[in-house]
């Protein structure tokens, strides 16, 4: 009854479906909004139902339980959230997690076995890179990486190298793991080229996963470009209010089911309160992201013309023709997270950051409020200097995530802070 997904054969848009999809008020005393289900376990209608549900949980039957069993496996608020998340990416299924990193770690652990090789784009979110290099290596899993902007030929060469490495280790190339745009340079990965290279070199058994935190779900739909699994830190744009930590993955059921099995075993599912908060956030995600994107465009136009600004890493102003080509094929908007390069170094950046009156000095992104930080001395402090240079993280780089404040107020704030430099 509540689940109208089409009217006269016309599919409803995600922004419409966020208000009711996956929830039937009749099942909850008519409560318009879903209650928060604070329960660890669920009563079975009959013993036979209990058996059937456990067949789904244990994998005797694929696809998970068709009824609720125990809150480590799933629960109503999380199921509503997962139904709604899958809509944005056009995915068959989604899984929620207690953080973006839990989602990423459980995903990688599901697909990697001893001797296997993970191929990944670089840079990745530092903790993702660390999980692959530091933790998975303990189990004999190695990696090969390639720079975000790589061409088809470069990707072919990397896959060939990874296959040789895997054969030498008695394993396989188990996953291609991407992040696009990369942080902090906003370099984009050519997902279509990765897909073509994967199909040619490895066949369809090696999934392509992509961290879509920076542009998703509004401005980039990587499943449309041939990725198999999208990954999110819901902490960022989807949560959108800097008041929760959560993560998700989405894709075809055949890719989700093994991950669900490991999540059932390990835990790491999002808690019911956070799932409820995320459903509230999803009702406004399109509004918030549109506004933040419009604000970022106005702010960047101002910044680009300012004499104390050396450059901008903003997807709305790409100069490189190859990057522009990827952008035009993959992106539906330029986002609201970008890098600001000042003339000068750390001292100038610190003066700018310490002078901001509206924008808050904090790491993270995608919230309603504008945030600014200095990667070289904060998020990337422990990265060796050569790697920082290779990633384009100089002392004069400031990372900015634009929120939904008034654009002219933000411009006034950046103007006075630049004046103080
Ligand atoms: C924040 C972030 C993560 C990690 O997410 P958490 O929710 O903090 O665990 C992963 N990838 C990207 C791109 C991020 O920005």
Short mmCIF file of C-alpha atoms and ligand atoms in Angstrom, two decimals:
data_model
loop_
_atom_site.label_atom_id
_atom_site.label_comp_id
_atom_site.label_asym_id
_atom_site.label_seq_id
_atom_site.Cartn_x
_atom_site.Cartn_y
_atom_site.Cartn_z
CA UNK A 1 0.00 0.00 0.00
CA UNK A 2 2.65 2.52 0.99
CA UNK A 3 4.95 1.25 -1.71
CA UNK A 4 3.81 3.10 -4.79
CA UNK A 5 6.87 3.23 -7.03
CA UNK A 6 5.10 4.12 -10.29
CA UNK A 7 2.09 6.18 -11.35
CA UNK A 8 0.56 5.33 -14.75
CA UNK A 9 3.69 3.32 -15.52
CA UNK A 10 5.95 6.30 -14.88
CA UNK A 11 8.60 5.50 -12.24
CA UNK A 12 8.68 7.93 -9.32
CA UNK A 13 11.84 9.91 -8.71
CA UNK A 14 14.13 9.16 -5.74
CA UNK A 15 13.22 12.46 -4.07
CA UNK A 16 9.56 11.36 -4.00
CA UNK A 17 10.32 7.83 -2.85
CA UNK A 18 12.37 9.06 0.13
CA UNK A 19 9.14 10.03 1.95
CA UNK A 20 7.56 6.60 2.11
CA UNK A 21 9.31 3.79 0.27
CA UNK A 22 9.87 0.64 2.28
CA UNK A 23 7.56 1.59 5.17
CA UNK A 24 3.89 0.77 5.71
CA UNK A 25 2.27 2.88 8.49
CA UNK A 26 -0.49 0.26 8.88
CA UNK A 27 2.09 -2.10 10.40
CA UNK A 28 2.99 0.50 13.06
CA UNK A 29 -0.30 1.80 14.51
CA UNK A 30 -0.61 4.25 11.59
CA UNK A 31 2.46 6.15 12.72
CA UNK A 32 3.30 8.37 9.72
CA UNK A 33 6.99 8.14 10.47
CA UNK A 34 8.64 4.81 11.22
CA UNK A 35 9.13 4.21 14.94
CA UNK A 36 12.67 3.39 16.07
CA UNK A 37 12.65 -0.35 16.74
CA UNK A 38 14.74 -0.79 19.88
CA UNK A 39 14.84 -4.53 20.11
CA UNK A 40 17.62 -7.09 19.91
CA UNK A 41 15.43 -9.95 18.70
CA UNK A 42 12.15 -10.68 16.88
CA UNK A 43 9.37 -13.09 17.83
CA UNK A 44 8.64 -15.74 15.17
CA UNK A 45 4.96 -16.35 14.27
CA UNK A 46 5.69 -20.11 14.29
CA UNK A 47 8.60 -22.53 14.65
CA UNK A 48 8.45 -23.24 10.90
CA UNK A 49 8.88 -19.49 10.22
CA UNK A 50 11.88 -19.46 12.53
CA UNK A 51 13.45 -22.32 10.56
CA UNK A 52 12.76 -20.65 7.22
CA UNK A 53 14.26 -17.37 8.41
CA UNK A 54 17.41 -19.12 9.61
CA UNK A 55 17.78 -20.84 6.25
CA UNK A 56 18.11 -17.34 4.78
CA UNK A 57 20.48 -16.11 7.48
CA UNK A 58 22.83 -19.08 7.24
CA UNK A 59 22.92 -19.04 3.45
CA UNK A 60 21.12 -22.36 2.97
CA UNK A 61 18.82 -20.22 0.85
CA UNK A 62 20.41 -17.20 -0.92
CA UNK A 63 19.19 -13.63 -0.45
CA UNK A 64 19.05 -13.32 3.32
CA UNK A 65 16.14 -13.92 5.68
CA UNK A 66 12.63 -13.12 4.45
CA UNK A 67 11.65 -12.20 7.99
CA UNK A 68 13.32 -10.47 10.91
CA UNK A 69 15.40 -12.61 13.26
CA UNK A 70 17.97 -10.74 15.31
CA UNK A 71 19.25 -7.16 15.16
CA UNK A 72 22.83 -8.07 14.26
CA UNK A 73 21.42 -9.41 10.96
CA UNK A 74 18.80 -6.79 10.22
CA UNK A 75 15.91 -4.80 11.70
CA UNK A 76 13.09 -2.56 10.39
CA UNK A 77 14.83 0.83 10.46
CA UNK A 78 17.89 -0.58 8.72
CA UNK A 79 15.76 -2.35 6.10
CA UNK A 80 13.86 0.86 5.31
CA UNK A 81 17.17 2.71 5.03
CA UNK A 82 18.68 0.03 2.78
CA UNK A 83 15.61 0.03 0.50
CA UNK A 84 15.86 3.79 0.14
CA UNK A 85 19.63 3.86 -0.38
CA UNK A 86 19.46 1.34 -3.22
CA UNK A 87 17.07 3.65 -5.11
CA UNK A 88 19.60 6.46 -5.55
CA UNK A 89 22.17 4.30 -7.29
CA UNK A 90 19.70 2.16 -9.19
CA UNK A 91 21.00 -0.85 -7.22
CA UNK A 92 19.20 -4.10 -6.58
CA UNK A 93 20.22 -4.20 -2.93
CA UNK A 94 22.04 -2.19 -0.27
CA UNK A 95 23.63 -2.91 3.10
CA UNK A 96 24.08 -0.41 5.94
CA UNK A 97 27.02 -0.28 8.33
CA UNK A 98 28.07 1.48 11.51
CA UNK A 99 30.62 3.58 9.60
CA UNK A 100 31.98 4.07 6.10
CA UNK A 101 35.14 2.25 7.15
CA UNK A 102 33.16 -0.71 8.51
CA UNK A 103 31.44 -0.96 5.11
CA UNK A 104 34.77 -0.82 3.28
CA UNK A 105 36.57 -3.28 5.59
CA UNK A 106 33.74 -5.84 5.54
CA UNK A 107 33.49 -5.51 1.74
CA UNK A 108 37.23 -6.07 1.21
CA UNK A 109 37.38 -8.93 3.73
CA UNK A 110 34.49 -10.63 1.93
CA UNK A 111 36.23 -10.73 -1.43
CA UNK A 112 39.94 -11.03 -0.57
CA UNK A 113 41.57 -14.41 0.13
CA UNK A 114 45.17 -15.41 0.75
CA UNK A 115 47.37 -14.76 -2.30
CA UNK A 116 44.85 -12.42 -3.90
CA UNK A 117 45.66 -9.01 -5.34
CA UNK A 118 43.50 -5.89 -4.99
CA UNK A 119 43.89 -3.33 -7.77
CA UNK A 120 43.05 0.15 -6.56
CA UNK A 121 43.06 3.72 -7.80
CA UNK A 122 45.11 6.25 -5.85
CA UNK A 123 44.80 8.16 -3.73
CA UNK A 124 42.18 6.47 -1.60
CA UNK A 125 40.76 7.70 1.68
CA UNK A 126 43.75 7.19 4.00
CA UNK A 127 42.06 4.56 6.18
CA UNK A 128 40.97 2.57 3.10
CA UNK A 129 44.53 2.61 1.78
CA UNK A 130 45.79 1.65 5.25
CA UNK A 131 43.36 -1.25 5.58
CA UNK A 132 44.59 -2.73 2.29
CA UNK A 133 48.30 -2.08 2.83
CA UNK A 134 48.61 -2.71 6.58
CA UNK A 135 45.87 -5.11 7.62
CA UNK A 136 45.03 -7.24 4.58
CA UNK A 137 48.75 -7.78 3.99
CA UNK A 138 48.79 -9.77 7.26
CA UNK A 139 46.66 -12.37 5.46
CA UNK A 140 48.79 -12.53 2.32
CA UNK A 141 46.69 -10.09 0.29
CA UNK A 142 48.73 -7.63 -1.80
CA UNK A 143 47.78 -4.69 -4.00
CA UNK A 144 48.70 -2.80 -7.16
CA UNK A 145 47.59 0.81 -7.49
CA UNK A 146 47.25 3.28 -10.36
CA UNK A 147 46.73 7.06 -10.41
CA UNK A 148 43.11 8.24 -10.60
CA UNK A 149 43.43 9.81 -14.07
CA UNK A 150 44.94 6.69 -15.71
CA UNK A 151 44.12 5.93 -19.37
CA UNK A 152 42.79 2.63 -20.72
CA UNK A 153 46.32 1.61 -21.77
CA UNK A 154 47.71 2.36 -18.30
CA UNK A 155 44.87 0.44 -16.66
CA UNK A 156 45.49 -2.53 -18.99
CA UNK A 157 49.15 -2.56 -17.94
CA UNK A 158 48.23 -2.42 -14.24
CA UNK A 159 45.79 -5.32 -14.59
CA UNK A 160 48.45 -7.37 -16.42
CA UNK A 161 50.90 -6.69 -13.61
CA UNK A 162 48.27 -7.60 -11.00
CA UNK A 163 47.49 -10.90 -12.78
CA UNK A 164 51.18 -11.84 -12.81
CA UNK A 165 51.51 -10.91 -9.14
CA UNK A 166 48.40 -12.94 -8.23
CA UNK A 167 49.61 -15.98 -10.19
CA UNK A 168 52.94 -15.78 -8.36
CA UNK A 169 51.13 -15.70 -5.02
CA UNK A 170 48.73 -18.53 -5.87
CA UNK A 171 45.72 -16.21 -5.87
CA UNK A 172 43.59 -14.11 -8.19
CA UNK A 173 42.81 -10.44 -8.78
CA UNK A 174 39.88 -10.34 -6.35
CA UNK A 175 38.65 -6.76 -6.64
CA UNK A 176 39.18 -3.46 -8.42
CA UNK A 177 38.60 -0.79 -5.81
CA UNK A 178 38.18 2.81 -6.94
CA UNK A 179 37.63 6.19 -5.37
CA UNK A 180 36.56 9.07 -7.58
CA UNK A 181 37.09 11.95 -7.30
CA UNK A 182 40.29 11.41 -5.32
CA UNK A 183 40.99 13.46 -2.23
CA UNK A 184 42.27 16.20 -2.19
CA UNK A 185 43.05 16.78 -5.88
CA UNK A 186 39.58 15.81 -7.17
CA UNK A 187 41.20 13.69 -9.92
CA UNK A 188 38.52 11.52 -11.55
CA UNK A 189 38.78 7.82 -12.41
CA UNK A 190 37.58 6.73 -15.86
CA UNK A 191 35.17 4.05 -14.64
CA UNK A 192 34.08 3.14 -18.18
CA UNK A 193 37.70 2.48 -19.12
CA UNK A 194 38.22 0.41 -15.95
CA UNK A 195 35.12 -1.62 -16.82
CA UNK A 196 36.29 -2.28 -20.38
CA UNK A 197 39.77 -3.23 -19.14
CA UNK A 198 38.32 -5.51 -16.45
CA UNK A 199 36.02 -7.26 -18.93
CA UNK A 200 38.92 -7.82 -21.33
CA UNK A 201 41.52 -8.98 -18.80
CA UNK A 202 39.61 -10.62 -15.97
CA UNK A 203 36.02 -11.33 -17.00
CA UNK A 204 33.02 -10.50 -14.84
CA UNK A 205 34.02 -12.43 -11.68
CA UNK A 206 36.23 -9.66 -10.33
CA UNK A 207 33.93 -6.93 -8.97
CA UNK A 208 34.60 -3.22 -9.48
CA UNK A 209 33.79 -1.30 -6.29
CA UNK A 210 33.88 2.49 -6.06
CA UNK A 211 33.78 4.87 -3.12
CA UNK A 212 31.16 7.42 -4.21
CA UNK A 213 31.21 9.50 -1.02
CA UNK A 214 32.32 12.76 -2.62
CA UNK A 215 29.75 13.02 -5.43
CA UNK A 216 27.04 10.53 -4.57
CA UNK A 217 24.25 9.95 -4.56
CA UNK A 218 23.23 13.04 -6.55
CA UNK A 219 26.13 13.94 -8.82
CA UNK A 220 27.55 10.55 -9.81
CA UNK A 221 25.93 7.12 -10.41
CA UNK A 222 28.88 4.79 -11.00
CA UNK A 223 26.74 1.68 -11.57
CA UNK A 224 25.66 3.41 -14.81
CA UNK A 225 29.31 3.56 -15.91
CA UNK A 226 29.92 -0.13 -15.26
CA UNK A 227 30.92 -0.35 -11.59
CA UNK A 228 29.42 -3.30 -9.69
CA UNK A 229 29.39 -1.99 -6.13
CA UNK A 230 29.08 1.57 -4.79
CA UNK A 231 30.48 2.40 -1.36
CA UNK A 232 29.47 5.33 0.85
CA UNK A 233 30.49 7.03 4.00
CA UNK A 234 26.94 8.10 4.88
CA UNK A 235 28.61 10.34 7.47
CA UNK A 236 29.13 12.91 4.70
CA UNK A 237 26.51 14.19 2.21
CA UNK A 238 23.88 11.53 2.87
CA UNK A 239 23.78 12.05 6.65
CA UNK A 240 24.54 15.65 5.81
CA UNK A 241 24.30 17.30 9.24
CA UNK A 242 27.66 16.30 10.76
CA UNK A 243 25.78 14.49 13.54
CA UNK A 244 26.22 10.78 12.79
CA UNK A 245 28.69 8.18 11.50
CA UNK A 246 27.51 5.41 9.13
CA UNK A 247 28.29 3.67 5.85
CA UNK A 248 26.74 1.58 3.11
CA UNK A 249 27.37 -0.44 0.00
CA UNK A 250 24.96 -1.11 -2.86
CA UNK A 251 24.87 -3.24 -6.00
CA UNK A 252 23.42 -6.41 -7.46
CA UNK A 253 22.25 -9.05 -4.97
CA UNK A 254 24.92 -11.48 -6.16
CA UNK A 255 27.59 -9.03 -4.97
CA UNK A 256 25.74 -8.05 -1.78
CA UNK A 257 24.85 -11.55 -0.52
CA UNK A 258 28.40 -12.66 0.41
CA UNK A 259 28.97 -9.32 2.19
CA UNK A 260 25.69 -9.76 4.06
CA UNK A 261 26.89 -13.17 5.24
CA UNK A 262 30.08 -11.68 6.68
CA UNK A 263 28.13 -8.79 8.24
CA UNK A 264 25.79 -11.34 9.84
CA UNK A 265 28.84 -12.98 11.38
CA UNK A 266 30.86 -9.93 12.37
CA UNK A 267 28.15 -7.39 13.08
CA UNK A 268 28.84 -3.83 12.02
CA UNK A 269 25.30 -3.12 10.85
CA UNK A 270 24.09 0.46 11.39
CA UNK A 271 22.15 0.91 14.67
CA UNK A 272 18.38 1.66 14.55
CA UNK A 273 18.64 5.23 15.80
CA UNK A 274 21.24 6.15 13.19
CA UNK A 275 19.23 4.37 10.48
CA UNK A 276 16.21 6.50 11.46
CA UNK A 277 18.31 9.68 11.34
CA UNK A 278 19.57 8.69 7.88
CA UNK A 279 16.01 8.19 6.62
CA UNK A 280 15.25 11.71 7.81
CA UNK A 281 18.39 12.96 6.06
CA UNK A 282 17.48 11.20 2.80
CA UNK A 283 14.25 13.20 2.61
CA UNK A 284 16.33 16.36 2.04
CA UNK A 285 19.51 14.98 0.45
CA UNK A 286 18.62 16.29 -3.01
CA UNK A 287 17.69 19.75 -1.68
CA UNK A 288 20.81 19.99 0.44
CA UNK A 289 23.19 18.80 -2.25
CA UNK A 290 21.65 21.06 -4.90
CA UNK A 291 22.00 24.08 -2.65
CA UNK A 292 25.54 23.18 -1.58
CA UNK A 293 26.48 22.67 -5.24
CA UNK A 294 25.05 26.06 -6.26
CA UNK A 295 26.85 27.72 -3.33
CA UNK A 296 30.15 26.07 -4.28
CA UNK A 297 29.84 27.32 -7.86
CA UNK A 298 29.33 30.91 -6.66
CA UNK A 299 32.10 30.72 -4.05
CA UNK A 300 34.55 29.21 -6.57
CA UNK A 301 33.78 31.91 -9.11
CA UNK A 302 34.73 34.48 -6.45
CA UNK A 303 37.83 32.58 -5.29
CA UNK A 304 39.13 31.94 -8.82
CA UNK A 305 39.31 35.67 -9.47
CA UNK A 306 41.00 36.58 -6.17
CA UNK A 307 44.64 37.81 -6.41
CA UNK A 308 45.77 35.76 -3.37
CA UNK A 309 44.47 32.52 -4.90
CA UNK A 310 46.89 30.44 -6.97
CA UNK A 311 44.37 27.86 -8.12
CA UNK A 312 41.31 25.72 -7.41
CA UNK A 313 40.76 21.97 -7.54
CA UNK A 314 37.06 22.33 -8.34
CA UNK A 315 35.27 19.99 -10.73
CA UNK A 316 33.29 22.90 -12.17
CA UNK A 317 36.53 24.43 -13.53
CA UNK A 318 38.53 21.51 -14.94
CA UNK A 319 41.29 22.60 -17.35
CA UNK A 320 42.75 19.19 -18.25
CA UNK A 321 41.00 17.86 -21.38
CA UNK A 322 41.12 14.19 -20.35
CA UNK A 323 39.72 14.98 -16.89
CA UNK A 324 37.04 17.15 -18.48
CA UNK A 325 36.11 14.27 -20.78
CA UNK A 326 35.71 11.88 -17.79
CA UNK A 327 33.71 14.54 -15.95
CA UNK A 328 31.33 15.01 -18.88
CA UNK A 329 30.77 11.24 -19.19
CA UNK A 330 30.46 10.43 -15.46
CA UNK A 331 29.31 13.40 -13.41
CA UNK A 332 25.97 15.15 -13.09
CA UNK A 333 27.33 18.01 -11.00
CA UNK A 334 30.59 19.48 -9.73
CA UNK A 335 29.94 18.83 -6.04
CA UNK A 336 30.73 21.17 -3.18
CA UNK A 337 34.08 19.83 -1.95
CA UNK A 338 37.21 21.28 -3.51
CA UNK A 339 40.78 22.38 -2.88
CA UNK A 340 41.86 26.00 -2.63
CA UNK A 341 45.51 26.73 -3.41
CA UNK A 342 46.77 29.94 -1.83
CA UNK A 343 49.84 31.90 -2.88
CA UNK A 344 52.23 31.03 -0.07
CA UNK A 345 52.49 28.06 2.27
CA UNK A 346 51.45 26.79 5.68
CA UNK A 347 51.65 30.20 7.39
CA UNK A 348 49.32 31.80 4.83
CA UNK A 349 46.89 28.87 5.02
CA UNK A 350 46.83 28.96 8.82
CA UNK A 351 46.16 32.70 8.81
CA UNK A 352 43.31 32.17 6.37
CA UNK A 353 41.82 29.29 8.41
CA UNK A 354 42.17 31.11 11.73
CA UNK A 355 40.41 34.17 10.25
CA UNK A 356 37.28 32.38 9.04
CA UNK A 357 34.15 33.45 10.92
CA UNK A 358 31.40 31.34 9.30
CA UNK A 359 33.26 28.34 7.91
CA UNK A 360 34.33 25.98 10.68
CA UNK A 361 37.88 24.66 10.96
CA UNK A 362 37.24 20.91 10.87
CA UNK A 363 37.90 17.83 8.74
CA UNK A 364 35.02 15.90 7.13
CA UNK A 365 32.66 17.15 4.42
CA UNK A 366 29.15 17.11 3.08
CA UNK A 367 27.43 18.71 6.07
CA UNK A 368 25.01 21.64 6.12
CA UNK A 369 27.82 23.85 7.40
CA UNK A 370 30.91 24.92 5.50
CA UNK A 371 34.14 23.31 6.70
CA UNK A 372 37.78 24.08 5.92
CA UNK A 373 40.99 22.24 6.81
CA UNK A 374 44.68 21.95 5.89
CA UNK A 375 45.35 18.37 4.68
CA UNK A 376 49.18 18.57 4.75
CA UNK A 377 49.17 19.25 8.51
CA UNK A 378 45.94 17.43 9.43
CA UNK A 379 44.39 14.48 7.53
CA UNK A 380 47.60 13.74 5.62
CA UNK A 381 50.14 14.69 8.32
CA UNK A 382 51.54 11.16 8.55
CA UNK A 383 51.86 10.74 4.76
CA UNK A 384 55.58 10.78 3.71
CA UNK A 385 56.67 13.96 1.90
CA UNK A 386 57.35 12.27 -1.48
CA UNK A 387 53.90 10.69 -1.47
CA UNK A 388 52.33 14.02 -0.51
CA UNK A 389 54.11 15.63 -3.44
CA UNK A 390 52.96 12.86 -5.79
CA UNK A 391 49.37 13.32 -4.59
CA UNK A 392 49.56 17.08 -5.04
CA UNK A 393 49.10 17.85 -1.35
CA UNK A 394 51.20 20.96 -0.88
CA UNK A 395 51.54 23.22 2.16
CA UNK A 396 49.44 25.83 0.32
CA UNK A 397 46.40 23.56 -0.13
CA UNK A 398 43.19 24.09 1.83
CA UNK A 399 40.31 21.64 1.64
CA UNK A 400 36.84 23.18 1.65
CA UNK A 401 33.41 21.60 1.87
CA UNK A 402 30.69 24.13 1.13
CA UNK A 403 27.43 23.88 3.05
CA UNK A 404 23.96 25.32 2.59
CA UNK A 405 24.46 28.76 4.17
CA UNK A 406 23.78 31.91 2.15
CA UNK A 407 26.33 32.05 -0.69
CA UNK A 408 26.97 35.80 -0.33
CA UNK A 409 27.65 35.39 3.39
CA UNK A 410 30.18 32.67 2.59
CA UNK A 411 31.83 34.85 -0.05
CA UNK A 412 32.05 37.70 2.47
CA UNK A 413 33.69 35.33 4.96
CA UNK A 414 36.26 34.04 2.46
CA UNK A 415 36.90 37.61 1.29
CA UNK A 416 37.72 38.87 4.78
CA UNK A 417 39.82 35.78 5.58
CA UNK A 418 41.82 36.24 2.38
CA UNK A 419 42.21 39.89 3.34
CA UNK A 420 43.85 38.79 6.59
CA UNK A 421 46.46 36.71 4.73
C1 LIG B 1 34.87 9.78 5.43
C2 LIG B 1 35.21 8.88 4.31
C3 LIG B 1 35.32 7.50 4.50
C4 LIG B 1 35.19 6.85 5.86
O1 LIG B 1 33.91 6.98 6.36
P1 LIG B 1 33.55 6.96 7.92
O2 LIG B 1 32.08 7.09 7.94
O3 LIG B 1 34.28 8.10 8.57
O4 LIG B 1 34.03 5.64 8.46
C5 LIG B 1 35.59 6.71 3.40
N1 LIG B 1 35.76 7.26 2.18
C6 LIG B 1 35.67 8.58 1.96
C7 LIG B 1 35.87 9.11 0.58
C8 LIG B 1 35.40 9.44 3.01
O5 LIG B 1 35.33 10.76 2.79
#
